[in-house]
Amino acid sequence: MRAARLIKMVLLLQSRPVMTAAELARELEVSERTVTRDAQALSEAGVPVYADRGRAGGYRLVGGYRTRLTGLARSEAEALFLSGVPGALREMGLEDAASAARLKVSAALLPSLRDAPDSAAQRFHLDAPAWFREPETPALLPVLAEAVWEDRRVAARYRRGDEEVRRTLEPYGLVLKAGVWYLCARVAGGGSVRTYRIDRFGALDVLDERFERDEDFDLPGHWAAEAERFARSILRGEAVVRLSPEGVRRLPYAVDPLSAREALGGAGGPDARGWVTVTLPVESQEVAHSQLTALGPEAEVLAPAALRERFAADAARIAALYRGADGG
């Protein structure tokens, strides 16, 4: 445990010019006294860790010290080669850089771990796009990726409904969701970070001016919040539905996960037959009809009346079809 912690401490100090004892303690999940002892142990082992005293002090490595990746275990080395999505890197124009980085990491590994890239690639593969749709790479994606890396503002034309708007944006990050690329960006001059579909950009110019990133911005956290906000924004109606035990099990696969979670979370107890009644948030009656049809006889719509009547008409038509098939 201590050896792994010492390696992590060296790697942290390699990645930042200076770190305080409190910062190191937080990253390593130990006390500041332990950080002091670990720094002393590294120094005695020949790693040039230097402690700056005073209010603005901290720990740093001197002399441009770097360590080779000889402390990696096999599982760590294999996990390292799972950290990228080859298709996404290619679409952003980063395939050559990623390939070079993998070669350098491979060269730094112990001989016994040189097969880690092949071992990982033969066991795990991430296919990001959705089924039954040919993914299209937006032509402007490589240009945007370069702007994101270099923190450069971009002047863009963006299709919003039937109109086209012009914006100067500060591109914070890119997200690939089910084969669709999105840009998370702030309008220059202030405001919150918004999400844009990259295939809706009509034109884009990378400007010479750079912007100062908000260091508190968290791309994964922002995307999770945006995804939930979007899901909630389209759930404008409700349907009251009785579900069999099998219907309860299948509901999360038939409707939006957020909708299913809220419906089942507010459900009452089962009746004598084991059926439960839920209030299901829905986008519209049209969408609810399409989704709940997949549950067949495992769901009974109680309200709204128009939706119930639609399912009753469906049931009558199906019954007539099967009576006809039997010669009735």
mmCIF file of C-alpha atoms in Angstrom, residues 14 35 41 68 70 83 115 124 152 170 181 229 231 255-256 299 324:
data_model
loop_
_atom_site.group_PDB
_atom_site.id
_atom_site.type_symbol
_atom_site.label_atom_id
_atom_site.label_comp_id
_atom_site.label_asym_id
_atom_site.label_seq_id
_atom_site.Cartn_x
_atom_site.Cartn_y
_atom_site.Cartn_z
ATOM 1 C CA GLN A 14 5.303 15.427 -11.885
ATOM 2 C CA VAL A 35 2.618 13.284 3.540
ATOM 3 C CA ALA A 41 11.128 8.623 2.456
ATOM 4 C CA ARG A 68 9.471 5.706 -15.876
ATOM 5 C CA THR A 70 7.862 0.741 -14.045
ATOM 6 C CA SER A 83 -9.064 4.786 -21.553
ATOM 7 C CA ASP A 115 1.521 -7.378 -24.183
ATOM 8 C CA PHE A 124 -12.863 -5.057 -24.426
ATOM 9 C CA ARG A 152 -9.495 29.391 -28.285
ATOM 10 C CA GLU A 170 -15.736 29.610 -25.584
ATOM 11 C CA TRP A 181 -21.321 14.801 -31.016
ATOM 12 C CA ARG A 229 -32.586 18.519 -17.342
ATOM 13 C CA ALA A 231 -35.140 14.454 -19.994
ATOM 14 C CA VAL A 255 -39.925 4.128 -21.485
ATOM 15 C CA ASP A 256 -37.366 6.780 -20.587
ATOM 16 C CA ALA A 299 -50.124 -2.783 -18.749
ATOM 17 C CA GLY A 324 -60.295 -13.725 -38.479
#
